[in-house]
Amino acid sequence: MSQPSMPDAGMRYLDLRGFTMGTHWQVQCYADTKFSSEELQTGIQAQLDQVVAQMSPWEFDSDISKFNRASGNTWQVLPEDFFKVLQHSLFVAEQTQGAYDPSIGHLANLWGFGPLGKVSTTPDAPAIKHALDLTQWRQIRLNADNHSALQPGNIHLDLCSTAKGFGVDQVARYLQDSGIKSYLVEVGGELRGLGCKPDAQPWWVELENLPESSSPVCVAALHGIAIATSGDYRRYFEVAGHRYSHSIDPRTGYPVQHGVASVTVLHPECMIADALATAMTIMGLEAGMRYAKQLHAAARFIVREKNGYSQHMSPAFLAMMEEDLDE
């Protein structure tokens, strides 16, 4: 990886913040004085608003909501960005044999993690089976020539595990196209950084940890690298003392119970890191680590044990941490 360059003389530090996708975003950067903070704020928000307009199932008029309501066996022309995210999501679904599934919308709603709102009781077996019958990524077809996708009938896409990472990437591209070479972008805990600060230090960030975990703190230098974390502690509900997280296994229809509390993935693209973190969380430690090794992906797993937590790192993650320590 190339060494990060220093901000040009005359660059000023900006700290911009806003709201998107049900969470907060923040951009720290060094920008030329020709840019006003208001101009950059508006430009960044526009990038994120476009992701919401295309891929938020919470918005009735979004492109994904229109796809979900479309008649069965019809081809729907999608915006380029939406098509790109769906295409990658189906690729990960194929690689993981359905451990990751972008057609999980019915299951997400059934368990109270979709736009229909929260639930106070667990769904019954017939309802889960019905939602599983409608979770069928293999039935979705794509036509790259005109960016269209086949709606097989009552398939509900949910790209929330990928779209937020894509939004981070879009903001990063917008900043770079604007000539900004030193930045740190965050959207709801997903990050991407480039360049360094005037003191020649890169953008150091602390990897997300469980609130109650005593796992060692890990920090990473983000120069052309993004970070995404999937964890069962972010969104969940409890019934009779039992926790049900939003990490739903689309192969069984139930939230995972294998003990993996979080997975953090580092990758040049946040969209890819986002999807991989979700997939590896669903797969569990053993299968998820095999997948990480197969892809040479930098991944860290935190697993709940009887007496606390254990931390497991892929070879690529260990190598990246050692590289950062050597800098």
Short mmCIF file of C-alpha atoms in Angstrom, two decimals:
data_model
loop_
_atom_site.label_atom_id
_atom_site.label_comp_id
_atom_site.label_asym_id
_atom_site.label_seq_id
_atom_site.Cartn_x
_atom_site.Cartn_y
_atom_site.Cartn_z
CA MET A 1 0.00 0.00 0.00
CA SER A 2 1.28 3.47 -0.89
CA GLN A 3 2.24 5.83 1.90
CA PRO A 4 -0.44 8.42 2.72
CA SER A 5 0.31 11.90 1.45
CA MET A 6 0.30 15.01 3.62
CA PRO A 7 -2.54 17.54 3.16
CA ASP A 8 -1.49 20.39 0.89
CA ALA A 9 -0.55 23.70 2.49
CA GLY A 10 -3.59 25.88 3.02
CA MET A 11 -5.95 22.98 3.56
CA ARG A 12 -8.34 23.47 6.48
CA TYR A 13 -9.84 20.88 8.79
CA LEU A 14 -13.59 20.32 8.54
CA ASP A 15 -15.80 18.22 10.80
CA LEU A 16 -19.19 17.69 9.13
CA ARG A 17 -22.12 15.72 10.52
CA GLY A 18 -25.63 14.70 9.57
CA PHE A 19 -28.32 12.02 9.72
CA THR A 20 -29.06 9.16 7.34
CA MET A 21 -30.40 5.59 7.29
CA GLY A 22 -31.66 5.86 10.84
CA THR A 23 -28.22 6.77 12.16
CA HIS A 24 -25.62 9.55 12.16
CA TRP A 25 -22.84 10.25 9.69
CA GLN A 26 -19.58 12.15 10.21
CA VAL A 27 -16.87 13.28 7.80
CA GLN A 28 -13.55 14.66 8.98
CA CYS A 29 -11.35 15.97 6.20
CA TYR A 30 -8.77 18.50 5.07
CA ALA A 31 -10.22 20.53 2.23
CA ASP A 32 -9.12 23.37 -0.01
CA THR A 33 -10.39 26.76 1.07
CA LYS A 34 -12.37 26.99 -2.17
CA PHE A 35 -14.88 24.61 -0.60
CA SER A 36 -17.30 25.98 1.95
CA SER A 37 -18.39 23.66 4.73
CA GLU A 38 -21.99 24.20 3.60
CA GLU A 39 -21.16 23.09 0.04
CA LEU A 40 -19.48 19.89 1.21
CA GLN A 41 -22.22 19.20 3.76
CA THR A 42 -24.83 19.47 1.02
CA GLY A 43 -22.82 17.30 -1.36
CA ILE A 44 -22.25 14.55 1.21
CA GLN A 45 -25.89 14.52 2.27
CA ALA A 46 -26.96 14.28 -1.38
CA GLN A 47 -24.85 11.13 -1.84
CA LEU A 48 -26.45 9.48 1.17
CA ASP A 49 -29.95 10.66 0.30
CA GLN A 50 -29.60 8.96 -3.08
CA VAL A 51 -28.74 5.65 -1.41
CA VAL A 52 -31.84 5.99 0.79
CA ALA A 53 -34.04 6.89 -2.21
CA GLN A 54 -32.90 3.77 -4.02
CA MET A 55 -32.32 1.14 -1.31
CA SER A 56 -34.28 1.92 1.87
CA PRO A 57 -37.21 -0.45 2.47
CA TRP A 58 -38.44 2.09 5.07
CA GLU A 59 -39.25 4.58 2.28
CA PHE A 60 -42.50 3.78 0.47
CA ASP A 61 -41.39 5.41 -2.79
CA SER A 62 -37.83 4.03 -2.81
CA ASP A 63 -36.75 1.89 -5.73
CA ILE A 64 -36.37 -1.17 -3.52
CA SER A 65 -39.90 -0.75 -2.11
CA LYS A 66 -41.25 -0.48 -5.65
CA PHE A 67 -39.40 -3.67 -6.59
CA ASN A 68 -40.81 -5.46 -3.54
CA ARG A 69 -44.37 -4.46 -4.54
CA ALA A 70 -43.94 -5.30 -8.23
CA SER A 71 -46.03 -8.04 -9.82
CA GLY A 72 -44.59 -11.52 -10.04
CA ASN A 73 -42.53 -12.61 -13.04
CA THR A 74 -41.82 -9.03 -14.13
CA TRP A 75 -38.49 -7.43 -14.98
CA GLN A 76 -37.80 -4.19 -13.11
CA VAL A 77 -35.23 -1.67 -14.38
CA LEU A 78 -33.09 -0.54 -11.43
CA PRO A 79 -30.88 2.53 -10.95
CA GLU A 80 -27.21 1.78 -11.56
CA ASP A 81 -26.19 1.94 -7.90
CA PHE A 82 -29.07 -0.26 -6.73
CA PHE A 83 -28.19 -2.80 -9.42
CA LYS A 84 -24.53 -2.80 -8.37
CA VAL A 85 -25.35 -3.46 -4.70
CA LEU A 86 -27.86 -6.18 -5.55
CA GLN A 87 -25.42 -7.80 -7.96
CA HIS A 88 -22.73 -7.98 -5.28
CA SER A 89 -25.22 -9.22 -2.69
CA LEU A 90 -26.24 -12.10 -4.95
CA PHE A 91 -22.57 -12.89 -5.52
CA VAL A 92 -22.00 -13.20 -1.76
CA ALA A 93 -25.20 -15.26 -1.45
CA GLU A 94 -23.83 -17.69 -4.02
CA GLN A 95 -20.41 -17.85 -2.36
CA THR A 96 -21.96 -18.58 1.05
CA GLN A 97 -24.71 -20.86 -0.27
CA GLY A 98 -27.39 -18.64 1.20
CA ALA A 99 -25.87 -17.79 4.58
CA TYR A 100 -26.09 -14.27 3.19
CA ASP A 101 -29.37 -13.58 1.37
CA PRO A 102 -30.58 -10.20 0.04
CA SER A 103 -34.15 -11.55 -0.18
CA ILE A 104 -34.48 -11.69 3.61
CA GLY A 105 -37.08 -8.91 3.80
CA HIS A 106 -39.99 -11.09 4.96
CA LEU A 107 -37.90 -12.67 7.72
CA ALA A 108 -36.61 -9.29 8.86
CA ASN A 109 -40.19 -8.02 9.17
CA LEU A 110 -41.37 -11.19 10.90
CA TRP A 111 -38.75 -10.82 13.63
CA GLY A 112 -39.38 -7.10 14.07
CA PHE A 113 -36.29 -5.76 12.35
CA GLY A 114 -37.91 -4.44 9.17
CA PRO A 115 -40.10 -1.47 8.23
CA LEU A 116 -43.23 -3.11 9.73
CA GLY A 117 -41.85 -2.36 13.20
CA LYS A 118 -40.84 -4.17 16.36
CA VAL A 119 -42.47 -7.29 17.77
CA SER A 120 -42.91 -8.34 21.40
CA THR A 121 -43.24 -12.09 20.89
CA THR A 122 -41.35 -14.62 18.80
CA PRO A 123 -43.07 -15.76 15.59
CA ASP A 124 -44.49 -19.28 15.39
CA ALA A 125 -43.10 -22.08 13.23
CA PRO A 126 -45.73 -21.82 10.43
CA ALA A 127 -45.06 -18.09 10.04
CA ILE A 128 -41.30 -18.70 9.88
CA LYS A 129 -41.78 -21.43 7.27
CA HIS A 130 -43.95 -19.13 5.17
CA ALA A 131 -41.31 -16.36 5.33
CA LEU A 132 -38.60 -18.91 4.47
CA ASP A 133 -40.55 -19.95 1.39
CA LEU A 134 -40.32 -16.31 0.25
CA THR A 135 -36.57 -16.01 0.99
CA GLN A 136 -35.28 -17.22 -2.35
CA TRP A 137 -32.19 -15.44 -3.67
CA ARG A 138 -31.73 -18.09 -6.37
CA GLN A 139 -34.99 -17.04 -8.02
CA ILE A 140 -33.77 -13.48 -8.65
CA ARG A 141 -32.35 -12.96 -12.14
CA LEU A 142 -30.27 -10.02 -13.34
CA ASN A 143 -29.81 -8.50 -16.78
CA ALA A 144 -26.62 -6.43 -16.81
CA ASP A 145 -27.40 -4.99 -20.26
CA ASN A 146 -30.22 -2.79 -18.97
CA HIS A 147 -29.69 -3.04 -15.20
CA SER A 148 -32.92 -4.95 -14.64
CA ALA A 149 -33.88 -7.63 -12.11
CA LEU A 150 -36.60 -10.24 -12.20
CA GLN A 151 -39.21 -10.04 -9.43
CA PRO A 152 -40.26 -13.70 -9.13
CA GLY A 153 -43.29 -12.77 -7.04
CA ASN A 154 -43.55 -11.44 -3.46
CA ILE A 155 -39.78 -11.52 -2.96
CA HIS A 156 -38.80 -8.71 -0.59
CA LEU A 157 -35.26 -7.44 -0.91
CA ASP A 158 -33.47 -6.03 2.13
CA LEU A 159 -30.03 -4.58 1.36
CA CYS A 160 -29.49 -2.85 4.71
CA SER A 161 -26.42 -5.01 5.43
CA THR A 162 -24.74 -3.71 2.26
CA ALA A 163 -26.28 -0.34 1.42
CA LYS A 164 -24.79 1.48 4.42
CA GLY A 165 -21.30 0.37 3.41
CA PHE A 166 -22.05 1.43 -0.15
CA GLY A 167 -23.09 4.85 1.18
CA VAL A 168 -19.71 5.18 2.90
CA ASP A 169 -18.01 4.36 -0.41
CA GLN A 170 -20.13 6.89 -2.28
CA VAL A 171 -19.17 9.66 0.14
CA ALA A 172 -15.50 8.67 -0.19
CA ARG A 173 -15.75 8.82 -3.98
CA TYR A 174 -17.46 12.19 -3.81
CA LEU A 175 -14.68 13.58 -1.60
CA GLN A 176 -11.95 12.22 -3.88
CA ASP A 177 -13.70 13.55 -6.99
CA SER A 178 -13.74 16.92 -5.22
CA GLY A 179 -9.96 16.77 -4.84
CA ILE A 180 -9.96 15.90 -1.12
CA LYS A 181 -7.16 13.45 -0.38
CA SER A 182 -7.32 13.25 3.40
CA TYR A 183 -10.58 12.16 5.01
CA LEU A 184 -12.32 9.85 7.45
CA VAL A 185 -15.92 8.90 6.68
CA GLU A 186 -18.25 7.23 9.18
CA VAL A 187 -21.87 6.15 8.77
CA GLY A 188 -23.32 4.37 11.78
CA GLY A 189 -20.03 2.74 12.78
CA GLU A 190 -18.87 1.81 9.26
CA LEU A 191 -15.74 3.73 8.25
CA ARG A 192 -13.42 4.48 5.35
CA GLY A 193 -10.33 6.65 5.37
CA LEU A 194 -7.60 8.00 3.12
CA GLY A 195 -4.45 10.06 3.52
CA CYS A 196 -3.02 11.51 6.71
CA LYS A 197 -3.24 14.57 8.93
CA PRO A 198 -0.78 17.50 9.06
CA ASP A 199 1.20 15.73 11.81
CA ALA A 200 1.91 12.94 9.29
CA GLN A 201 -0.27 10.52 11.26
CA PRO A 202 -2.85 8.46 9.37
CA TRP A 203 -6.48 8.31 10.46
CA TRP A 204 -6.21 5.91 13.39
CA VAL A 205 -9.51 4.36 14.51
CA GLU A 206 -10.40 1.99 17.30
CA LEU A 207 -12.23 -1.11 16.10
CA GLU A 208 -15.73 -1.48 17.50
CA ASN A 209 -15.91 -3.63 20.63
CA LEU A 210 -18.79 -5.09 22.60
CA PRO A 211 -19.94 -2.74 25.37
CA GLU A 212 -19.47 -5.43 28.03
CA SER A 213 -16.41 -7.11 26.51
CA SER A 214 -12.89 -6.89 27.89
CA SER A 215 -11.32 -7.97 24.60
CA PRO A 216 -8.08 -6.14 23.79
CA VAL A 217 -8.51 -2.84 21.98
CA CYS A 218 -7.50 -2.98 18.32
CA VAL A 219 -6.65 0.11 16.29
CA ALA A 220 -6.12 0.39 12.55
CA ALA A 221 -4.71 3.04 10.25
CA LEU A 222 -7.26 3.78 7.54
CA HIS A 223 -5.42 4.66 4.36
CA GLY A 224 -7.45 3.30 1.47
CA ILE A 225 -9.16 0.90 3.89
CA ALA A 226 -12.71 0.57 5.17
CA ILE A 227 -14.08 -1.14 8.27
CA ALA A 228 -17.49 -2.73 8.83
CA THR A 229 -18.78 -4.55 11.90
CA SER A 230 -21.78 -6.84 12.29
CA GLY A 231 -22.86 -7.57 15.86
CA ASP A 232 -25.80 -9.13 17.67
CA TYR A 233 -25.63 -6.41 20.34
CA ARG A 234 -26.69 -3.61 18.00
CA ARG A 235 -30.34 -4.59 17.45
CA TYR A 236 -32.18 -7.24 19.41
CA PHE A 237 -35.16 -7.92 21.63
CA GLU A 238 -35.63 -10.18 24.63
CA VAL A 239 -38.47 -12.57 25.52
CA ALA A 240 -38.42 -14.51 28.80
CA GLY A 241 -34.75 -13.65 29.28
CA HIS A 242 -33.75 -14.93 25.84
CA ARG A 243 -32.08 -12.60 23.36
CA TYR A 244 -33.09 -12.58 19.69
CA SER A 245 -30.77 -10.55 17.50
CA HIS A 246 -31.22 -9.08 14.04
CA SER A 247 -28.59 -11.54 12.76
CA ILE A 248 -31.11 -13.91 11.17
CA ASP A 249 -29.90 -17.03 9.40
CA PRO A 250 -31.84 -17.05 6.09
CA ARG A 251 -31.30 -20.81 5.84
CA THR A 252 -33.21 -21.58 9.06
CA GLY A 253 -35.37 -18.50 9.58
CA TYR A 254 -34.14 -17.99 13.14
CA PRO A 255 -31.65 -15.55 14.71
CA VAL A 256 -28.24 -17.17 15.08
CA GLN A 257 -27.39 -18.82 18.41
CA HIS A 258 -23.82 -19.99 17.82
CA GLY A 259 -22.12 -17.50 20.10
CA VAL A 260 -20.49 -15.15 17.58
CA ALA A 261 -21.18 -11.72 19.05
CA SER A 262 -19.50 -9.63 16.35
CA VAL A 263 -17.40 -9.79 13.22
CA THR A 264 -15.27 -6.90 11.97
CA VAL A 265 -13.92 -6.92 8.41
CA LEU A 266 -11.36 -4.59 6.82
CA HIS A 267 -11.41 -4.16 3.03
CA PRO A 268 -10.72 -1.35 0.53
CA GLU A 269 -14.47 -1.12 -0.19
CA CYS A 270 -16.92 -0.65 2.66
CA MET A 271 -19.75 -2.26 0.68
CA ILE A 272 -17.76 -5.49 0.48
CA ALA A 273 -16.64 -5.31 4.12
CA ASP A 274 -20.27 -4.75 5.16
CA ALA A 275 -21.59 -7.79 3.30
CA LEU A 276 -18.72 -10.02 4.46
CA ALA A 277 -19.13 -9.03 8.12
CA THR A 278 -22.82 -9.97 7.96
CA ALA A 279 -22.16 -13.23 6.11
CA MET A 280 -19.42 -14.33 8.53
CA THR A 281 -21.60 -13.49 11.53
CA ILE A 282 -24.32 -15.79 10.19
CA MET A 283 -21.85 -18.56 9.28
CA GLY A 284 -20.36 -18.74 12.76
CA LEU A 285 -16.73 -18.97 13.84
CA GLU A 286 -15.62 -22.18 12.13
CA ALA A 287 -17.30 -21.71 8.74
CA GLY A 288 -16.83 -17.94 8.85
CA MET A 289 -13.11 -18.26 9.50
CA ARG A 290 -12.77 -20.76 6.65
CA TYR A 291 -14.52 -18.27 4.37
CA ALA A 292 -12.24 -15.45 5.54
CA LYS A 293 -9.16 -17.55 4.85
CA GLN A 294 -10.51 -18.57 1.44
CA LEU A 295 -10.91 -14.90 0.50
CA HIS A 296 -7.72 -13.78 2.29
CA ALA A 297 -10.05 -11.36 4.10
CA ALA A 298 -9.01 -9.44 7.22
CA ALA A 299 -11.63 -10.47 9.79
CA ARG A 300 -11.89 -10.46 13.59
CA PHE A 301 -14.47 -12.61 15.40
CA ILE A 302 -15.55 -12.01 19.00
CA VAL A 303 -17.28 -15.06 20.48
CA ARG A 304 -19.31 -15.34 23.68
CA GLU A 305 -17.98 -18.03 25.98
CA LYS A 306 -19.25 -19.29 29.35
CA ASN A 307 -16.80 -17.10 31.23
CA GLY A 308 -16.49 -14.09 28.97
CA TYR A 309 -15.36 -13.59 25.39
CA SER A 310 -12.72 -14.95 23.05
CA GLN A 311 -11.17 -13.15 20.09
CA HIS A 312 -10.18 -14.85 16.83
CA MET A 313 -8.35 -13.18 13.94
CA SER A 314 -7.85 -14.33 10.37
CA PRO A 315 -4.27 -14.48 9.05
CA ALA A 316 -4.91 -11.42 6.85
CA PHE A 317 -6.20 -9.48 9.87
CA LEU A 318 -3.14 -10.38 11.95
CA ALA A 319 -0.85 -9.37 9.08
CA MET A 320 -2.61 -6.02 8.74
CA MET A 321 -2.35 -5.31 12.46
CA GLU A 322 1.37 -6.13 12.40
CA GLU A 323 1.86 -3.84 9.42
CA ASP A 324 0.18 -0.99 11.31
CA LEU A 325 2.38 -1.57 14.36
CA ASP A 326 5.49 -1.41 12.18
CA GLU A 327 4.58 2.01 10.77
#
